[in-house]
Amino acid sequence: MITYHEALHKVLEEARVQSTTELLLPELLGYTLAEPVIAHFDLPSFDNSAVDGYGVHVQDIIKATPESSVQLKLDGEVRAGKVQDLEQYRLAPQTAIKILTGATVPPSVEAVVMREFCEERDGDVFITQAVTAGENIRRRGGEVHAGTTILNTGTKIDPAVLALIATVGSDRAVVYRKPKVAIVVTGNELVPPGGNLQAGQIFDSNSFALEAALGCLGIDQCKIFRAQDTLAETSKAFKDALAFADVIISSGGVSVGDHDYVKPALEGLNVKTVFWRIAIKPGKPVYFGTHETTDGARKLVFGLPGNPVSVLITYHQFVKPALRKMMGEREVRAPLFYAKLKSAIHKKAGRLDFMRGKLEARPAGDLYVTAVKGQDSHMLTGLAAADCLLHFAADDEDMQADATIPFQFLDWFN
């Protein structure tokens, strides 16, 4: 067996970034930039007001207070988007000009007073607060200068990133493609939800869980292949999956039972084994291999265990990082944080245990974590209640309350 870190390293070493494509703004969410985005003009592109208010000369209202307002003559209004020759405008002493949020600020205006501190009466404005030079004015180039790279290759496109792309006038971007994924589900005992169970049968949750997990990453090109526990059916399912997908994920049939046919089926299809079995719990009998096509493309094959918790945990720890790398993301290893145990935990030495946990922030600022009930690999109740995975070290057997333990967030989307 190899360690968790060795296995993850081998997986990421084999994962290759996908080819690129150009997509329009409405299609970009969830993709990763394959080229940098450059601002071709200053941001903001002109001096504009950050508030609704009144443009003034600073010296004119230096003595303005709530108890003693300063009276200025009102000299017009500037609205956002209104085209005017404001470069030639000159604000006369003892006058003010109304300026709305986002509107151009004329060069002769030194500051903008918020409307809340002003009152209009009979063509004049009464101001009750002094301001400093430049106050409430967004200066041209104050955020970004023309020619600046504002988004680097490898940036994942979320709503804020998408908005920034639109702000610099781009209606499209070059991104990495998302991989096609096949799910191969094996097992004579599996029945689709909604059906009737016979003795010894269980409802299939793994195909739905894996498809949902892929959906959390925005992967929508997914196809499910099912096989009974025979070598012929298992081989056919994998052959069809390899023809369709860039990544193949199977559940079940990967251990050492008499009817576990995943490994021999893959060997017969010229899938090269990278590793089999990892010193982790849950998920010891994980298989990982690669398949080289005649055109040089490399396909990744993950054989995950059949127990539903093992499937999701090993997907989260190995498959998801590989998919994120293939989609062009740079940082794909989950960061570790630290919390104190609310109560003692125990296990046998020998394997790194991804114990499911629930975080709790104390009023004093301390972060505590509790191992949830239902830690066995078939107990989805425990996984559904968890928001993190505790990294209970392989050599440890006991950890007492208040001991510090590393954990990672259980995040299906990132």
XYZ file of C-alpha atoms in Angstrom:
414
model
C 0.000 0.000 0.000
C 1.050 3.570 -0.592
C 0.281 6.597 1.550
C -2.406 9.193 0.896
C 0.157 11.822 -0.091
C 1.968 9.422 -2.431
C -1.304 8.456 -4.093
C -2.452 12.057 -4.554
C 0.947 12.985 -5.997
C 0.737 10.153 -8.547
C -2.815 11.137 -9.529
C -1.937 14.782 -10.094
C 1.231 13.802 -11.945
C -0.851 11.893 -14.490
C -3.633 14.488 -14.831
C -3.184 16.734 -17.872
C -4.790 20.100 -18.483
C -7.528 20.008 -21.109
C -7.448 21.841 -24.430
C -8.855 25.356 -24.665
C -11.958 26.934 -26.134
C -13.449 30.423 -26.400
C -16.801 31.010 -24.706
C -19.177 33.954 -24.441
C -19.873 35.644 -21.104
C -23.096 33.754 -20.254
C -21.239 30.442 -20.669
C -18.113 31.231 -18.629
C -19.230 30.556 -15.052
C -17.285 27.689 -13.462
C -14.607 27.539 -16.160
C -10.939 28.461 -15.672
C -9.108 31.099 -17.683
C -6.607 29.746 -20.197
C -5.344 33.225 -21.116
C -4.837 36.352 -19.010
C -7.361 39.182 -19.182
C -5.836 42.631 -19.781
C -7.446 46.020 -19.220
C -7.196 48.031 -22.427
C -8.265 51.270 -20.750
C -8.075 52.850 -17.303
C -10.514 51.803 -14.585
C -12.375 53.982 -13.872
C -12.076 55.442 -17.364
C -13.049 58.925 -16.132
C -13.352 60.793 -12.841
C -16.784 59.993 -11.401
C -18.761 60.448 -8.221
C -18.955 57.665 -5.641
C -22.161 59.117 -4.166
C -25.199 61.212 -4.899
C -24.176 64.691 -3.803
C -22.869 68.118 -4.709
C -19.564 69.099 -6.285
C -17.846 71.979 -4.483
C -14.663 73.907 -3.896
C -13.229 72.645 -0.603
C -12.439 76.150 0.696
C -16.047 77.276 0.203
C -17.417 74.886 2.858
C -14.476 74.613 5.249
C -16.617 76.117 8.052
C -19.731 73.995 7.395
C -21.145 72.237 10.485
C -24.523 70.758 11.454
C -25.086 73.860 13.598
C -23.909 76.355 10.981
C -24.542 75.432 7.359
C -22.897 77.068 4.353
C -25.138 78.361 1.559
C -24.006 77.891 -2.068
C -25.733 78.726 -5.336
C -26.765 75.620 -7.300
C -25.354 75.582 -10.842
C -26.917 72.645 -12.711
C -26.808 68.856 -12.512
C -24.707 65.993 -13.915
C -26.286 62.546 -14.329
C -24.610 59.185 -14.965
C -24.283 58.446 -18.649
C -25.214 61.935 -19.753
C -22.887 63.198 -22.476
C -21.715 66.729 -21.706
C -18.672 68.872 -22.451
C -17.637 68.929 -18.815
C -13.956 69.527 -19.568
C -14.857 73.146 -20.331
C -17.105 73.546 -17.315
C -15.785 75.827 -14.556
C -17.315 75.743 -11.103
C -17.491 79.334 -9.872
C -16.653 80.232 -6.254
C -19.547 79.956 -3.803
C -21.461 77.638 -6.154
C -22.160 73.889 -6.252
C -23.207 71.458 -8.951
C -25.435 68.459 -8.277
C -23.670 65.189 -9.253
C -25.319 61.763 -9.132
C -23.544 58.464 -8.422
C -21.379 57.365 -11.345
C -21.656 60.684 -13.139
C -18.605 62.489 -14.522
C -16.956 64.909 -12.117
C -15.816 68.109 -13.902
C -12.092 68.906 -13.467
C -12.899 72.127 -11.578
C -14.794 70.245 -8.838
C -12.502 69.483 -5.875
C -14.772 67.172 -3.861
C -18.323 65.843 -3.645
C -20.425 66.288 -0.505
C -22.858 63.463 0.214
C -26.492 64.382 -0.302
C -27.257 63.421 3.309
C -25.385 66.549 4.443
C -27.085 68.883 2.000
C -30.488 70.497 1.553
C -31.792 72.264 -1.561
C -33.979 75.329 -1.155
C -35.011 77.895 -3.783
C -32.090 77.280 -6.147
C -29.465 77.115 -3.405
C -27.926 74.231 -1.473
C -27.189 74.335 2.265
C -24.247 72.149 3.309
C -23.600 70.987 6.896
C -20.291 69.103 6.576
C -16.837 70.055 5.358
C -14.880 67.780 3.008
C -11.295 67.195 1.979
C -9.892 67.421 -1.542
C -10.835 64.401 -3.649
C -13.447 63.119 -1.201
C -16.105 60.898 -2.823
C -14.423 61.141 -6.242
C -13.309 57.967 -8.017
C -10.255 59.066 -9.965
C -9.477 57.827 -13.476
C -7.124 54.841 -13.260
C -7.585 54.656 -9.483
C -8.244 50.922 -9.693
C -6.383 49.776 -12.815
C -4.241 51.431 -15.487
C -4.499 50.507 -19.161
C -2.264 47.571 -20.074
C -2.500 45.949 -16.623
C -3.160 42.211 -16.359
C -6.242 42.034 -14.163
C -6.845 38.264 -14.242
C -4.170 35.583 -14.597
C -4.308 32.263 -16.373
C -5.655 29.654 -13.954
C -8.265 31.931 -12.393
C -11.572 30.145 -11.819
C -14.493 32.185 -13.089
C -16.978 33.011 -10.347
C -19.582 35.817 -10.489
C -17.059 38.483 -9.430
C -14.479 37.367 -12.004
C -17.133 37.263 -14.703
C -18.226 40.789 -13.772
C -14.629 42.020 -14.054
C -14.283 40.498 -17.527
C -17.438 42.330 -18.565
C -16.260 45.574 -16.923
C -13.237 45.771 -19.232
C -15.523 45.341 -22.225
C -14.850 41.691 -23.087
C -17.842 39.604 -24.135
C -15.860 36.346 -24.195
C -12.757 34.623 -22.812
C -10.479 31.679 -23.597
C -10.913 28.893 -21.047
C -9.930 25.271 -20.477
C -12.488 22.678 -21.509
C -14.159 20.531 -18.884
C -13.506 16.794 -19.194
C -16.079 14.225 -20.204
C -16.634 11.747 -17.389
C -18.021 8.213 -17.416
C -19.370 6.493 -14.311
C -19.245 2.687 -14.279
C -21.405 1.075 -11.606
C -21.059 -2.640 -10.950
C -23.077 -4.982 -8.751
C -25.876 -7.554 -9.060
C -27.393 -6.297 -5.823
C -28.164 -2.762 -7.005
C -31.723 -1.586 -7.630
C -32.670 1.885 -8.929
C -34.362 4.087 -6.301
C -38.129 3.820 -6.642
C -37.970 0.108 -7.406
C -38.769 -2.853 -5.174
C -36.025 -4.497 -3.140
C -35.705 -8.240 -2.994
C -33.795 -10.065 -0.275
C -30.099 -9.094 -0.351
C -30.592 -6.097 -2.631
C -29.873 -2.414 -1.974
C -30.787 0.822 -3.704
C -28.099 2.321 -5.930
C -26.876 5.616 -4.459
C -23.351 5.696 -5.879
C -24.231 6.643 -9.464
C -26.454 9.494 -8.259
C -23.874 10.659 -5.716
C -21.031 10.718 -8.238
C -23.123 12.436 -10.898
C -24.142 15.075 -8.331
C -20.521 15.550 -7.232
C -19.507 16.129 -10.856
C -22.356 18.598 -11.188
C -20.937 20.567 -8.267
C -17.829 21.165 -10.413
C -19.960 22.187 -13.380
C -19.162 19.003 -15.325
C -22.256 18.269 -17.381
C -20.876 15.816 -19.947
C -21.377 12.673 -17.902
C -22.643 9.243 -18.859
C -23.440 6.263 -16.621
C -22.629 2.665 -17.595
C -23.929 -0.279 -15.558
C -22.634 -3.831 -15.374
C -23.584 -7.055 -13.665
C -20.846 -8.912 -11.795
C -19.376 -10.793 -14.743
C -16.057 -10.220 -16.474
C -17.754 -9.876 -19.861
C -20.249 -7.217 -18.736
C -17.659 -5.333 -16.719
C -15.252 -5.321 -19.663
C -17.957 -4.067 -22.041
C -18.967 -1.271 -19.664
C -15.374 -0.070 -19.352
C -14.764 -0.376 -23.101
C -17.777 1.843 -23.791
C -16.752 4.248 -21.027
C -13.213 4.584 -22.414
C -14.619 5.353 -25.853
C -16.767 8.177 -24.436
C -14.850 9.852 -21.630
C -11.612 11.547 -20.585
C -12.041 10.284 -17.024
C -13.655 7.038 -15.925
C -14.884 6.517 -12.368
C -16.162 3.131 -11.236
C -17.702 2.043 -7.961
C -17.517 -1.491 -6.632
C -15.769 -4.615 -7.856
C -12.273 -3.358 -7.100
C -11.375 -5.461 -4.054
C -10.257 -9.094 -3.837
C -13.600 -10.897 -3.897
C -14.424 -13.767 -6.232
C -16.674 -11.481 -8.286
C -14.575 -8.320 -8.296
C -13.814 -7.953 -12.000
C -12.734 -4.333 -12.348
C -8.982 -4.941 -12.319
C -8.934 -7.872 -14.781
C -11.357 -6.026 -17.073
C -9.098 -2.967 -17.150
C -5.994 -5.086 -17.722
C -7.725 -6.641 -20.739
C -8.356 -3.144 -22.120
C -4.689 -2.099 -21.836
C -5.228 0.225 -18.904
C -1.897 0.711 -17.133
C -2.077 0.331 -13.358
C -0.479 3.230 -11.466
C -1.431 2.010 -8.002
C -3.926 -0.164 -6.159
C -4.689 0.153 -2.433
C -3.917 3.143 -0.233
C -3.266 3.230 3.508
C -6.414 5.232 4.242
C -9.798 4.688 5.847
C -12.327 4.652 4.329
C -11.241 3.672 0.838
C -8.314 1.278 1.099
C -8.901 -0.635 -2.195
C -8.713 2.384 -4.512
C -7.420 1.651 -8.019
C -5.884 4.232 -10.342
C -4.696 3.680 -13.887
C -4.162 5.405 -17.222
C -5.106 4.563 -20.787
C -3.182 5.948 -23.766
C -5.183 6.291 -26.976
C -3.736 5.931 -30.473
C -3.734 9.726 -30.901
C -1.693 10.240 -27.722
C -4.523 11.277 -25.412
C -4.307 10.068 -21.828
C -7.435 8.921 -20.003
C -7.614 8.531 -16.237
C -9.340 5.551 -14.653
C -10.382 5.510 -11.002
C -11.690 2.308 -9.440
C -13.401 3.339 -6.212
C -14.809 1.007 -3.538
C -18.479 0.083 -3.451
C -19.448 1.359 -0.006
C -21.223 4.703 -0.460
C -19.136 6.684 2.042
C -15.917 5.243 0.626
C -17.010 6.256 -2.873
C -17.643 9.879 -1.954
C -14.609 10.287 0.306
C -12.179 8.835 -2.244
C -13.802 10.887 -5.007
C -13.365 14.001 -2.866
C -9.725 13.246 -2.017
C -8.420 11.970 -5.364
C -10.800 12.358 -8.294
C -11.887 15.925 -7.584
C -8.317 17.319 -7.403
C -7.504 15.586 -10.703
C -10.604 17.023 -12.388
C -9.828 20.502 -11.109
C -6.276 20.275 -12.469
C -7.597 19.088 -15.832
C -9.894 22.134 -15.896
C -6.872 24.415 -15.480
C -7.016 25.292 -11.795
C -3.637 25.838 -10.157
C -4.244 25.175 -6.473
C -6.052 21.852 -6.262
C -4.744 20.375 -3.004
C -7.099 21.018 -0.115
C -5.528 23.262 2.548
C -5.343 21.931 6.102
C -6.582 23.864 9.111
C -6.486 23.039 12.811
C -9.119 22.679 15.509
C -9.402 21.247 19.019
C -11.247 18.007 19.627
C -14.443 18.403 21.616
C -14.182 14.786 22.784
C -11.655 11.941 22.566
C -11.360 9.788 19.419
C -9.834 6.337 18.895
C -8.824 4.023 16.037
C -6.365 1.285 15.119
C -2.913 2.346 13.931
C -1.841 1.741 10.338
C -4.017 3.934 8.135
C -4.772 7.642 7.823
C -8.417 7.971 8.843
C -10.557 10.615 7.156
C -12.920 10.882 10.086
C -16.076 12.859 9.394
C -16.445 15.879 11.667
C -18.609 18.848 12.579
C -17.040 22.225 13.365
C -18.077 24.535 16.176
C -16.783 28.052 16.813
C -16.664 29.014 20.497
C -17.420 32.605 21.612
C -13.801 33.064 22.684
C -12.696 32.402 19.093
C -11.498 28.815 19.561
C -12.492 26.335 16.859
C -13.618 22.909 18.056
C -14.546 19.819 16.100
C -16.607 16.750 16.941
C -16.406 13.380 15.205
C -19.979 12.723 14.067
C -21.853 9.505 14.729
C -21.816 6.972 11.917
C -18.152 6.582 10.930
C -18.447 3.222 9.157
C -17.974 3.195 5.387
C -21.620 2.330 4.707
C -23.082 5.011 7.009
C -24.127 7.950 4.844
C -25.865 9.557 7.840
C -22.465 10.497 9.257
C -21.175 11.904 5.975
C -24.373 13.880 5.379
C -24.006 15.492 8.827
C -20.315 16.394 8.401
C -18.773 19.637 7.199
C -15.123 18.594 7.428
C -12.732 15.644 7.299
C -10.392 15.105 10.246
C -6.929 13.822 9.327
C -6.395 11.224 12.078
C -2.740 10.273 11.476
C -1.867 6.698 10.493
C 0.391 6.031 13.480
C -2.008 7.473 16.082
C -4.512 5.403 17.997
C -5.860 7.820 20.602
C -6.419 11.552 20.717
C -7.830 13.162 23.830
C -10.285 16.038 24.198
C -8.699 19.467 23.573
C -5.936 17.918 21.446
C -5.282 19.772 18.178
C -6.088 17.894 14.978
C -5.707 18.908 11.305
C -8.833 19.027 9.173
C -9.982 20.044 5.708
C -13.348 21.425 4.756
C -15.709 19.007 3.072
C -16.333 21.065 -0.030
C -17.913 19.550 -3.113
C -17.773 22.745 -5.195
C -14.086 23.756 -4.929
